[in-house]
Amino acid sequence: MTAGAQLAEELRHIGRRAGLDRVGICEAAPFSEALQAIEARKRSGESATMQFTFRRPARSTDPQVTLPGARALFVGARSYLRRPPRSGAGPAGRVARYSWVDHYAPLRRALGEVAGRLKEEGWRAVVLADDNALVDRAAAVRAGIGWYGKNANVLIPDEGSWFVLGSVLTDAPIAPETPAEPVPDGCGTCGRCMADCPTAAIVAPGHLDARRCLAWLLQAPGAFPVEFRVALGDRLYGCDECQERCPVNRRFQRRTTPPPPEAGAQAVVPVLEILEASDGEIEELVGRWYIPGRELRYVRRNALVVLGNTGAGDDRRVEAVLSAYLAQPDGLLRAHAVWAAVQLRRRDLLRAVAGDDDPMVAAELARAGA
């Protein structure tokens, strides 16, 4: 066994001991297919205003840009499947599982231990996780950890897609001489994720149109698209529908009992509390979420749509919140309050915005025939 292979085996052991559920190592060559796919999505407009790896694809698909002379990627996957915590009463917004707590922090710590060992040996090593520097899914597929599902997530054989992914980029010669065999496609003829997507955002196997994806729309600036507001249901941050419907995930969840949620896990967030909260209180509650421009108006925008889908119009607290937002100086929030009031059959409250000349508010009133 070569020195590089011995070090690779040691790193695998370190990664697993540090909490990684799956590890793989691959060469740090450019991801040309991922680059082509990103550029095609940008040309077609299907990437919408997404940033992440779309911001600088020449960087995110070529590890050499981040670390010139890089030879290998040590790729790790960490499960975030947990049992749901108990939820409270009242209108509540669902949160995607990966954001119940910060699952990337322990992933980075585990990868950091791997990087630390490499540095002890005199090699350069950079941890890449949940940033714009690397196409994590492409790295996981190349490293033999899983395959691309039709929902565009990486699926691990027999365990599914409830994993966060990250890598250590290094100039150490640890990549196997023979690349890992590709994991066979386990989706077969199944297309449940495509059929059950609430907005038909999966337009072809592995091909997502961000302009229709609820998870992205909840993070996008501007008004929440009217045509997808009802489909949003009670989702406040993220969407797990394609993963919940996946038979691979379902079979795994039938075979195993997920661990309990971490302390402070947020599977749901009371939307009335969000809408009544100050900026500081919202930051304390959900500040680790991705929020466009760090403008908390977008958290409130999302909460108003969820309230319109889940609230009770005859609830006095709901009425008070709607009245307060119909008097908001922010036209974006007034407009979404108009929509919520109409959904909850409280057109009587719209007297507060009669003749409002804000373009978004006027458009909502016109749609409502008010």
mmCIF file of C-alpha atoms in Angstrom:
data_model
loop_
_atom_site.group_PDB
_atom_site.id
_atom_site.type_symbol
_atom_site.label_atom_id
_atom_site.label_comp_id
_atom_site.label_asym_id
_atom_site.label_seq_id
_atom_site.Cartn_x
_atom_site.Cartn_y
_atom_site.Cartn_z
ATOM 1 C CA MET A 1 0.000 0.000 0.000
ATOM 2 C CA THR A 2 1.392 3.403 -0.979
ATOM 3 C CA ALA A 3 1.854 6.202 1.542
ATOM 4 C CA GLY A 4 -1.010 8.101 -0.118
ATOM 5 C CA ALA A 5 -3.320 5.100 0.163
ATOM 6 C CA GLN A 6 -2.371 4.621 3.820
ATOM 7 C CA LEU A 7 -3.121 8.276 4.546
ATOM 8 C CA ALA A 8 -6.440 8.005 2.675
ATOM 9 C CA GLU A 9 -7.467 5.038 4.824
ATOM 10 C CA GLU A 10 -6.508 6.928 7.983
ATOM 11 C CA LEU A 11 -8.563 9.919 6.849
ATOM 12 C CA ARG A 12 -11.591 7.729 6.214
ATOM 13 C CA HIS A 13 -11.318 6.451 9.770
ATOM 14 C CA ILE A 14 -10.941 9.986 11.156
ATOM 15 C CA GLY A 15 -13.965 11.191 9.212
ATOM 16 C CA ARG A 16 -16.221 8.379 10.389
ATOM 17 C CA ARG A 17 -15.040 8.750 13.978
ATOM 18 C CA ALA A 18 -15.807 12.491 13.769
ATOM 19 C CA GLY A 19 -19.433 11.835 12.794
ATOM 20 C CA LEU A 20 -19.522 11.411 9.027
ATOM 21 C CA ASP A 21 -21.890 8.651 7.930
ATOM 22 C CA ARG A 22 -20.370 8.158 4.485
ATOM 23 C CA VAL A 23 -16.989 9.116 3.072
ATOM 24 C CA GLY A 24 -15.371 8.903 -0.347
ATOM 25 C CA ILE A 25 -12.265 10.207 -2.080
ATOM 26 C CA CYS A 26 -11.909 11.287 -5.697
ATOM 27 C CA GLU A 27 -9.619 13.293 -7.912
ATOM 28 C CA ALA A 28 -9.928 17.083 -7.944
ATOM 29 C CA ALA A 29 -10.419 17.420 -11.700
ATOM 30 C CA PRO A 30 -12.909 19.957 -13.108
ATOM 31 C CA PHE A 31 -16.585 18.997 -13.134
ATOM 32 C CA SER A 32 -17.204 19.673 -16.813
ATOM 33 C CA GLU A 33 -20.715 18.157 -16.942
ATOM 34 C CA ALA A 34 -21.806 20.233 -13.956
ATOM 35 C CA LEU A 35 -20.420 23.358 -15.618
ATOM 36 C CA GLN A 36 -22.378 22.627 -18.782
ATOM 37 C CA ALA A 37 -25.573 22.039 -16.796
ATOM 38 C CA ILE A 38 -25.173 25.264 -14.797
ATOM 39 C CA GLU A 39 -24.516 27.320 -17.897
ATOM 40 C CA ALA A 40 -27.531 25.771 -19.646
ATOM 41 C CA ARG A 41 -29.810 26.582 -16.672
ATOM 42 C CA LYS A 42 -28.552 30.151 -16.627
ATOM 43 C CA ARG A 43 -29.169 30.576 -20.357
ATOM 44 C CA SER A 44 -32.692 29.185 -20.094
ATOM 45 C CA GLY A 45 -33.524 31.284 -17.029
ATOM 46 C CA GLU A 46 -34.321 28.163 -14.997
ATOM 47 C CA SER A 47 -31.765 29.102 -12.347
ATOM 48 C CA ALA A 48 -33.797 32.287 -11.681
ATOM 49 C CA THR A 49 -31.755 34.561 -9.396
ATOM 50 C CA MET A 50 -30.115 31.703 -7.523
ATOM 51 C CA GLN A 51 -26.544 32.361 -6.453
ATOM 52 C CA PHE A 52 -24.683 29.575 -4.618
ATOM 53 C CA THR A 53 -22.705 27.580 -7.200
ATOM 54 C CA PHE A 54 -24.454 29.515 -9.986
ATOM 55 C CA ARG A 55 -22.719 32.758 -9.020
ATOM 56 C CA ARG A 56 -19.258 31.792 -10.292
ATOM 57 C CA PRO A 57 -19.583 28.459 -12.075
ATOM 58 C CA ALA A 58 -16.017 28.609 -13.385
ATOM 59 C CA ARG A 59 -14.952 28.505 -9.738
ATOM 60 C CA SER A 60 -17.541 26.135 -8.282
ATOM 61 C CA THR A 61 -16.899 23.483 -10.938
ATOM 62 C CA ASP A 62 -13.081 23.664 -10.930
ATOM 63 C CA PRO A 63 -11.356 22.859 -7.615
ATOM 64 C CA GLN A 64 -8.085 24.237 -8.997
ATOM 65 C CA VAL A 65 -9.480 27.770 -8.766
ATOM 66 C CA THR A 66 -9.899 27.405 -5.006
ATOM 67 C CA LEU A 67 -6.656 25.504 -4.420
ATOM 68 C CA PRO A 68 -4.146 25.518 -7.281
ATOM 69 C CA GLY A 69 -2.370 22.196 -7.439
ATOM 70 C CA ALA A 70 -5.189 20.334 -5.693
ATOM 71 C CA ARG A 71 -5.126 16.586 -6.259
ATOM 72 C CA ALA A 72 -8.035 15.167 -4.306
ATOM 73 C CA LEU A 73 -11.405 15.739 -2.694
ATOM 74 C CA PHE A 74 -12.260 13.969 0.528
ATOM 75 C CA VAL A 75 -16.085 13.955 0.467
ATOM 76 C CA GLY A 76 -18.266 13.448 3.535
ATOM 77 C CA ALA A 77 -22.003 12.948 4.045
ATOM 78 C CA ARG A 78 -23.746 13.423 7.396
ATOM 79 C CA SER A 79 -27.323 12.387 8.060
ATOM 80 C CA TYR A 80 -29.814 14.952 9.294
ATOM 81 C CA LEU A 81 -32.799 12.610 9.538
ATOM 82 C CA ARG A 82 -34.395 13.131 12.957
ATOM 83 C CA ARG A 83 -37.754 12.508 14.564
ATOM 84 C CA PRO A 84 -40.000 15.586 14.517
ATOM 85 C CA PRO A 85 -40.213 17.500 17.805
ATOM 86 C CA ARG A 86 -43.578 18.297 19.275
ATOM 87 C CA SER A 87 -45.298 21.300 17.759
ATOM 88 C CA GLY A 88 -47.402 23.914 19.485
ATOM 89 C CA ALA A 89 -50.890 25.170 18.767
ATOM 90 C CA GLY A 90 -51.960 27.839 16.295
ATOM 91 C CA PRO A 91 -50.980 28.517 12.671
ATOM 92 C CA ALA A 92 -47.470 27.208 12.175
ATOM 93 C CA GLY A 93 -44.999 27.161 9.321
ATOM 94 C CA ARG A 94 -43.074 24.012 8.473
ATOM 95 C CA VAL A 95 -39.302 24.135 8.196
ATOM 96 C CA ALA A 96 -37.260 21.847 5.943
ATOM 97 C CA ARG A 97 -35.482 19.122 7.912
ATOM 98 C CA TYR A 98 -31.974 20.297 7.102
ATOM 99 C CA SER A 99 -32.773 23.604 8.839
ATOM 100 C CA TRP A 100 -34.327 22.332 12.060
ATOM 101 C CA VAL A 101 -30.895 23.049 13.501
ATOM 102 C CA ASP A 102 -27.590 23.960 11.867
ATOM 103 C CA HIS A 103 -26.500 20.575 10.528
ATOM 104 C CA TYR A 104 -23.620 22.109 8.606
ATOM 105 C CA ALA A 105 -21.745 23.081 11.769
ATOM 106 C CA PRO A 106 -21.055 19.452 12.851
ATOM 107 C CA LEU A 107 -20.336 18.558 9.222
ATOM 108 C CA ARG A 108 -17.679 21.273 9.054
ATOM 109 C CA ARG A 109 -16.206 20.186 12.384
ATOM 110 C CA ALA A 110 -15.857 16.614 11.146
ATOM 111 C CA LEU A 111 -14.299 17.734 7.869
ATOM 112 C CA GLY A 112 -12.072 20.068 9.873
ATOM 113 C CA GLU A 113 -10.593 17.089 11.710
ATOM 114 C CA VAL A 114 -9.750 15.486 8.374
ATOM 115 C CA ALA A 115 -8.216 18.750 7.141
ATOM 116 C CA GLY A 116 -6.257 19.083 10.374
ATOM 117 C CA ARG A 117 -4.645 15.675 9.912
ATOM 118 C CA LEU A 118 -3.659 16.565 6.359
ATOM 119 C CA LYS A 119 -2.060 19.798 7.547
ATOM 120 C CA GLU A 120 -0.126 17.890 10.214
ATOM 121 C CA GLU A 121 1.424 15.929 7.357
ATOM 122 C CA GLY A 122 2.402 19.172 5.642
ATOM 123 C CA TRP A 123 -0.304 19.201 2.968
ATOM 124 C CA ARG A 124 -2.667 22.044 2.153
ATOM 125 C CA ALA A 125 -6.338 21.414 2.922
ATOM 126 C CA VAL A 126 -9.494 23.535 2.613
ATOM 127 C CA VAL A 127 -12.943 22.636 4.005
ATOM 128 C CA LEU A 128 -15.775 23.332 1.545
ATOM 129 C CA ALA A 129 -19.366 22.953 2.750
ATOM 130 C CA ASP A 130 -22.539 24.912 1.989
ATOM 131 C CA ASP A 131 -20.758 27.671 0.122
ATOM 132 C CA ASN A 132 -20.248 28.772 -3.457
ATOM 133 C CA ALA A 133 -16.879 27.126 -4.002
ATOM 134 C CA LEU A 134 -17.821 23.569 -4.989
ATOM 135 C CA VAL A 135 -20.654 21.587 -6.573
ATOM 136 C CA ASP A 136 -21.075 19.303 -3.547
ATOM 137 C CA ARG A 137 -23.447 16.845 -5.203
ATOM 138 C CA ALA A 138 -21.158 16.329 -8.195
ATOM 139 C CA ALA A 139 -18.259 15.645 -5.816
ATOM 140 C CA ALA A 140 -20.324 13.107 -3.854
ATOM 141 C CA VAL A 141 -21.323 11.290 -7.035
ATOM 142 C CA ARG A 142 -17.736 11.206 -8.310
ATOM 143 C CA ALA A 143 -16.532 9.892 -4.947
ATOM 144 C CA GLY A 144 -18.957 6.977 -5.164
ATOM 145 C CA ILE A 145 -21.172 8.045 -2.269
ATOM 146 C CA GLY A 146 -24.467 8.069 -4.174
ATOM 147 C CA TRP A 147 -26.289 8.697 -7.427
ATOM 148 C CA TYR A 148 -28.243 11.650 -8.773
ATOM 149 C CA GLY A 149 -31.924 11.097 -8.048
ATOM 150 C CA LYS A 150 -34.631 12.345 -10.355
ATOM 151 C CA ASN A 151 -35.294 15.068 -7.784
ATOM 152 C CA ALA A 152 -31.681 16.289 -8.337
ATOM 153 C CA ASN A 153 -30.625 15.234 -4.830
ATOM 154 C CA VAL A 154 -27.860 12.705 -4.204
ATOM 155 C CA LEU A 155 -29.318 9.421 -2.981
ATOM 156 C CA ILE A 156 -27.212 6.975 -0.976
ATOM 157 C CA PRO A 157 -28.052 3.305 -1.620
ATOM 158 C CA ASP A 158 -30.641 1.959 0.840
ATOM 159 C CA GLU A 159 -30.548 5.170 2.904
ATOM 160 C CA GLY A 160 -31.798 7.953 0.669
ATOM 161 C CA SER A 161 -31.141 11.663 0.550
ATOM 162 C CA TRP A 162 -31.394 13.010 4.103
ATOM 163 C CA PHE A 163 -27.718 14.027 4.157
ATOM 164 C CA VAL A 164 -25.699 17.239 4.106
ATOM 165 C CA LEU A 165 -22.572 17.095 1.957
ATOM 166 C CA GLY A 166 -19.158 18.681 2.158
ATOM 167 C CA SER A 167 -15.555 18.148 1.138
ATOM 168 C CA VAL A 168 -11.928 18.706 2.024
ATOM 169 C CA LEU A 169 -9.910 19.876 -0.954
ATOM 170 C CA THR A 170 -6.229 18.989 -0.718
ATOM 171 C CA ASP A 171 -2.981 18.698 -2.644
ATOM 172 C CA ALA A 172 -2.218 15.415 -0.883
ATOM 173 C CA PRO A 173 -1.942 12.378 -3.227
ATOM 174 C CA ILE A 174 -4.829 10.484 -1.633
ATOM 175 C CA ALA A 175 -7.114 9.980 -4.643
ATOM 176 C CA PRO A 176 -7.390 6.307 -5.606
ATOM 177 C CA GLU A 177 -5.492 5.257 -8.709
ATOM 178 C CA THR A 178 -8.682 3.650 -9.977
ATOM 179 C CA PRO A 179 -11.682 6.003 -9.661
ATOM 180 C CA ALA A 180 -14.665 4.801 -7.653
ATOM 181 C CA GLU A 181 -17.257 2.889 -9.638
ATOM 182 C CA PRO A 182 -20.355 5.037 -10.245
ATOM 183 C CA VAL A 183 -23.207 4.118 -7.929
ATOM 184 C CA PRO A 184 -25.928 2.546 -10.094
ATOM 185 C CA ASP A 185 -29.098 4.564 -10.636
ATOM 186 C CA GLY A 186 -31.530 3.312 -8.020
ATOM 187 C CA CYS A 187 -34.512 5.349 -9.207
ATOM 188 C CA GLY A 188 -35.362 3.056 -12.098
ATOM 189 C CA THR A 189 -38.757 3.835 -13.562
ATOM 190 C CA CYS A 190 -39.964 5.631 -10.425
ATOM 191 C CA GLY A 191 -40.988 9.238 -10.972
ATOM 192 C CA ARG A 192 -42.938 9.900 -7.800
ATOM 193 C CA CYS A 193 -40.910 12.973 -6.883
ATOM 194 C CA MET A 194 -41.694 14.499 -10.269
ATOM 195 C CA ALA A 195 -45.383 13.652 -10.149
ATOM 196 C CA ASP A 196 -45.879 14.828 -6.565
ATOM 197 C CA CYS A 197 -43.931 18.098 -6.645
ATOM 198 C CA PRO A 198 -46.546 20.711 -5.595
ATOM 199 C CA THR A 199 -45.549 23.094 -8.387
ATOM 200 C CA ALA A 200 -44.229 20.667 -11.048
ATOM 201 C CA ALA A 201 -40.758 22.153 -10.565
ATOM 202 C CA ILE A 202 -38.946 18.939 -11.561
ATOM 203 C CA VAL A 203 -39.371 19.344 -15.295
ATOM 204 C CA ALA A 204 -37.278 16.285 -16.260
ATOM 205 C CA PRO A 205 -35.269 13.659 -14.358
ATOM 206 C CA GLY A 206 -32.653 15.564 -12.356
ATOM 207 C CA HIS A 207 -33.734 18.850 -13.942
ATOM 208 C CA LEU A 208 -35.164 21.459 -11.579
ATOM 209 C CA ASP A 209 -36.715 24.756 -12.654
ATOM 210 C CA ALA A 210 -35.955 27.099 -9.754
ATOM 211 C CA ARG A 211 -38.663 29.494 -10.909
ATOM 212 C CA ARG A 212 -41.220 26.935 -9.748
ATOM 213 C CA CYS A 213 -39.386 25.445 -6.758
ATOM 214 C CA LEU A 214 -40.975 26.390 -3.425
ATOM 215 C CA ALA A 215 -37.687 25.947 -1.546
ATOM 216 C CA TRP A 216 -36.045 28.560 -3.747
ATOM 217 C CA LEU A 217 -39.045 30.885 -3.968
ATOM 218 C CA LEU A 218 -39.077 31.125 -0.173
ATOM 219 C CA GLN A 219 -35.512 32.455 -0.395
ATOM 220 C CA ALA A 220 -35.975 34.671 -3.443
ATOM 221 C CA PRO A 221 -36.474 38.446 -3.186
ATOM 222 C CA GLY A 222 -39.585 40.247 -4.380
ATOM 223 C CA ALA A 223 -43.223 39.193 -4.168
ATOM 224 C CA PHE A 224 -43.997 35.525 -3.693
ATOM 225 C CA PRO A 225 -45.523 34.393 -7.025
ATOM 226 C CA VAL A 226 -49.308 34.485 -6.802
ATOM 227 C CA GLU A 227 -49.706 31.279 -8.788
ATOM 228 C CA PHE A 228 -47.766 29.272 -6.190
ATOM 229 C CA ARG A 229 -49.085 30.753 -2.933
ATOM 230 C CA VAL A 230 -51.790 28.168 -2.301
ATOM 231 C CA ALA A 231 -49.376 25.365 -3.237
ATOM 232 C CA LEU A 232 -46.987 26.699 -0.599
ATOM 233 C CA GLY A 233 -49.380 25.506 2.081
ATOM 234 C CA ASP A 234 -47.776 25.744 5.506
ATOM 235 C CA ARG A 235 -44.146 25.764 4.346
ATOM 236 C CA LEU A 236 -42.267 28.684 5.878
ATOM 237 C CA TYR A 237 -38.699 27.725 4.993
ATOM 238 C CA GLY A 238 -37.663 25.073 2.513
ATOM 239 C CA CYS A 239 -39.623 22.198 1.015
ATOM 240 C CA ASP A 240 -39.060 18.483 1.580
ATOM 241 C CA GLU A 241 -41.878 17.164 -0.592
ATOM 242 C CA CYS A 242 -39.715 15.409 -3.194
ATOM 243 C CA GLN A 243 -37.706 13.755 -0.438
ATOM 244 C CA GLU A 244 -40.747 12.796 1.618
ATOM 245 C CA ARG A 245 -42.273 11.110 -1.440
ATOM 246 C CA CYS A 246 -39.107 9.233 -2.427
ATOM 247 C CA PRO A 247 -39.537 5.431 -1.996
ATOM 248 C CA VAL A 248 -35.855 5.028 -1.083
ATOM 249 C CA ASN A 249 -36.310 7.450 1.817
ATOM 250 C CA ARG A 250 -39.623 5.882 2.791
ATOM 251 C CA ARG A 251 -38.193 2.363 2.899
ATOM 252 C CA PHE A 252 -35.262 3.492 5.022
ATOM 253 C CA GLN A 253 -37.549 5.291 7.474
ATOM 254 C CA ARG A 254 -39.672 2.140 7.815
ATOM 255 C CA ARG A 255 -36.596 0.051 8.609
ATOM 256 C CA THR A 256 -35.008 2.360 11.152
ATOM 257 C CA THR A 257 -35.999 4.680 13.974
ATOM 258 C CA PRO A 258 -34.425 8.109 13.454
ATOM 259 C CA PRO A 259 -32.692 9.625 16.472
ATOM 260 C CA PRO A 260 -34.511 12.287 18.481
ATOM 261 C CA PRO A 261 -34.198 15.919 17.416
ATOM 262 C CA GLU A 262 -31.467 18.074 18.849
ATOM 263 C CA ALA A 263 -32.283 20.573 21.586
ATOM 264 C CA GLY A 264 -33.958 23.624 20.109
ATOM 265 C CA ALA A 265 -34.854 21.919 16.824
ATOM 266 C CA GLN A 266 -37.377 23.961 14.825
ATOM 267 C CA ALA A 267 -39.595 21.705 12.755
ATOM 268 C CA VAL A 268 -42.333 24.323 12.855
ATOM 269 C CA VAL A 269 -42.404 28.020 13.692
ATOM 270 C CA PRO A 270 -45.565 29.827 14.927
ATOM 271 C CA VAL A 271 -46.374 32.298 12.164
ATOM 272 C CA LEU A 272 -48.297 34.697 14.391
ATOM 273 C CA GLU A 273 -45.248 35.003 16.626
ATOM 274 C CA ILE A 274 -43.121 35.778 13.575
ATOM 275 C CA LEU A 275 -45.588 38.413 12.395
ATOM 276 C CA GLU A 276 -45.804 40.031 15.828
ATOM 277 C CA ALA A 277 -42.060 39.912 16.502
ATOM 278 C CA SER A 278 -39.541 42.737 16.317
ATOM 279 C CA ASP A 279 -36.568 42.539 13.988
ATOM 280 C CA GLY A 280 -34.338 41.524 16.871
ATOM 281 C CA GLU A 281 -36.703 38.758 17.936
ATOM 282 C CA ILE A 282 -36.911 37.383 14.391
ATOM 283 C CA GLU A 283 -33.116 37.411 14.113
ATOM 284 C CA GLU A 284 -32.861 35.481 17.357
ATOM 285 C CA LEU A 285 -35.457 32.950 16.220
ATOM 286 C CA VAL A 286 -34.489 32.304 12.592
ATOM 287 C CA GLY A 287 -31.416 34.428 11.927
ATOM 288 C CA ARG A 288 -29.350 31.463 10.686
ATOM 289 C CA TRP A 289 -31.702 30.983 7.709
ATOM 290 C CA TYR A 290 -30.768 32.333 4.316
ATOM 291 C CA ILE A 291 -32.731 35.593 4.021
ATOM 292 C CA PRO A 292 -32.398 37.712 0.845
ATOM 293 C CA GLY A 293 -30.201 40.692 1.595
ATOM 294 C CA ARG A 294 -30.761 39.940 5.299
ATOM 295 C CA GLU A 295 -34.065 41.821 4.891
ATOM 296 C CA LEU A 296 -36.477 40.396 7.457
ATOM 297 C CA ARG A 297 -39.427 41.595 5.386
ATOM 298 C CA TYR A 298 -39.040 38.355 3.415
ATOM 299 C CA VAL A 299 -39.518 36.208 6.512
ATOM 300 C CA ARG A 300 -42.674 38.202 7.218
ATOM 301 C CA ARG A 301 -43.761 37.900 3.562
ATOM 302 C CA ASN A 302 -43.508 34.114 3.780
ATOM 303 C CA ALA A 303 -45.347 34.086 7.094
ATOM 304 C CA LEU A 304 -48.229 36.103 5.624
ATOM 305 C CA VAL A 305 -48.664 33.561 2.824
ATOM 306 C CA VAL A 306 -48.614 30.700 5.335
ATOM 307 C CA LEU A 307 -51.128 32.583 7.486
ATOM 308 C CA GLY A 308 -53.403 32.983 4.475
ATOM 309 C CA ASN A 309 -53.252 29.228 3.910
ATOM 310 C CA THR A 310 -53.587 28.051 7.507
ATOM 311 C CA GLY A 311 -55.151 30.766 9.665
ATOM 312 C CA ALA A 312 -58.732 31.306 10.800
ATOM 313 C CA GLY A 313 -60.293 34.571 9.692
ATOM 314 C CA ASP A 314 -62.530 34.775 12.765
ATOM 315 C CA ASP A 315 -59.589 34.512 15.169
ATOM 316 C CA ARG A 316 -59.158 37.890 16.873
ATOM 317 C CA ARG A 317 -55.383 37.567 16.992
ATOM 318 C CA VAL A 318 -55.278 36.793 13.272
ATOM 319 C CA GLU A 319 -57.541 39.789 12.618
ATOM 320 C CA ALA A 320 -55.239 42.041 14.633
ATOM 321 C CA VAL A 321 -52.165 40.838 12.744
ATOM 322 C CA LEU A 322 -53.816 41.312 9.353
ATOM 323 C CA SER A 323 -54.968 44.815 10.329
ATOM 324 C CA ALA A 324 -51.459 45.713 11.476
ATOM 325 C CA TYR A 325 -49.916 44.538 8.192
ATOM 326 C CA LEU A 326 -52.527 46.292 6.073
ATOM 327 C CA ALA A 327 -51.250 49.461 7.750
ATOM 328 C CA GLN A 328 -47.585 48.596 7.192
ATOM 329 C CA PRO A 329 -45.472 51.228 5.417
ATOM 330 C CA ASP A 330 -43.853 48.457 3.345
ATOM 331 C CA GLY A 331 -45.937 47.914 0.185
ATOM 332 C CA LEU A 332 -44.627 44.359 -0.211
ATOM 333 C CA LEU A 333 -46.054 43.385 3.178
ATOM 334 C CA ARG A 334 -49.323 45.271 2.658
ATOM 335 C CA ALA A 335 -49.792 43.439 -0.637
ATOM 336 C CA HIS A 336 -49.291 40.017 0.937
ATOM 337 C CA ALA A 337 -51.600 41.002 3.790
ATOM 338 C CA VAL A 338 -54.278 41.804 1.205
ATOM 339 C CA TRP A 339 -53.875 38.339 -0.271
ATOM 340 C CA ALA A 340 -54.026 36.693 3.161
ATOM 341 C CA ALA A 341 -57.117 38.667 4.147
ATOM 342 C CA VAL A 342 -58.912 37.604 0.960
ATOM 343 C CA GLN A 343 -57.922 33.976 1.524
ATOM 344 C CA LEU A 344 -59.323 34.113 5.051
ATOM 345 C CA ARG A 345 -62.589 35.746 3.897
ATOM 346 C CA ARG A 346 -61.850 39.029 5.627
ATOM 347 C CA ARG A 347 -62.470 41.384 2.725
ATOM 348 C CA ASP A 348 -63.956 43.795 5.235
ATOM 349 C CA LEU A 349 -60.423 44.563 6.394
ATOM 350 C CA LEU A 350 -59.468 45.812 2.936
ATOM 351 C CA ARG A 351 -61.138 49.143 3.631
ATOM 352 C CA ALA A 352 -57.816 50.092 5.215
ATOM 353 C CA VAL A 353 -56.069 49.968 1.838
ATOM 354 C CA ALA A 354 -58.852 51.250 -0.432
ATOM 355 C CA GLY A 355 -57.272 53.456 -3.077
ATOM 356 C CA ASP A 356 -53.731 52.395 -2.143
ATOM 357 C CA ASP A 357 -51.524 53.491 -5.039
ATOM 358 C CA ASP A 358 -48.604 51.149 -4.343
ATOM 359 C CA PRO A 359 -48.300 49.003 -7.512
ATOM 360 C CA MET A 360 -48.119 45.695 -5.639
ATOM 361 C CA VAL A 361 -51.033 46.542 -3.368
ATOM 362 C CA ALA A 362 -53.111 47.826 -6.276
ATOM 363 C CA ALA A 363 -52.424 44.614 -8.204
ATOM 364 C CA GLU A 364 -53.585 42.481 -5.262
ATOM 365 C CA LEU A 365 -56.736 44.556 -4.854
ATOM 366 C CA ALA A 366 -57.485 44.239 -8.557
ATOM 367 C CA ARG A 367 -57.055 40.455 -8.436
ATOM 368 C CA ALA A 368 -59.417 40.372 -5.493
ATOM 369 C CA GLY A 369 -61.946 42.556 -7.268
ATOM 370 C CA ALA A 370 -61.779 44.991 -4.378
#
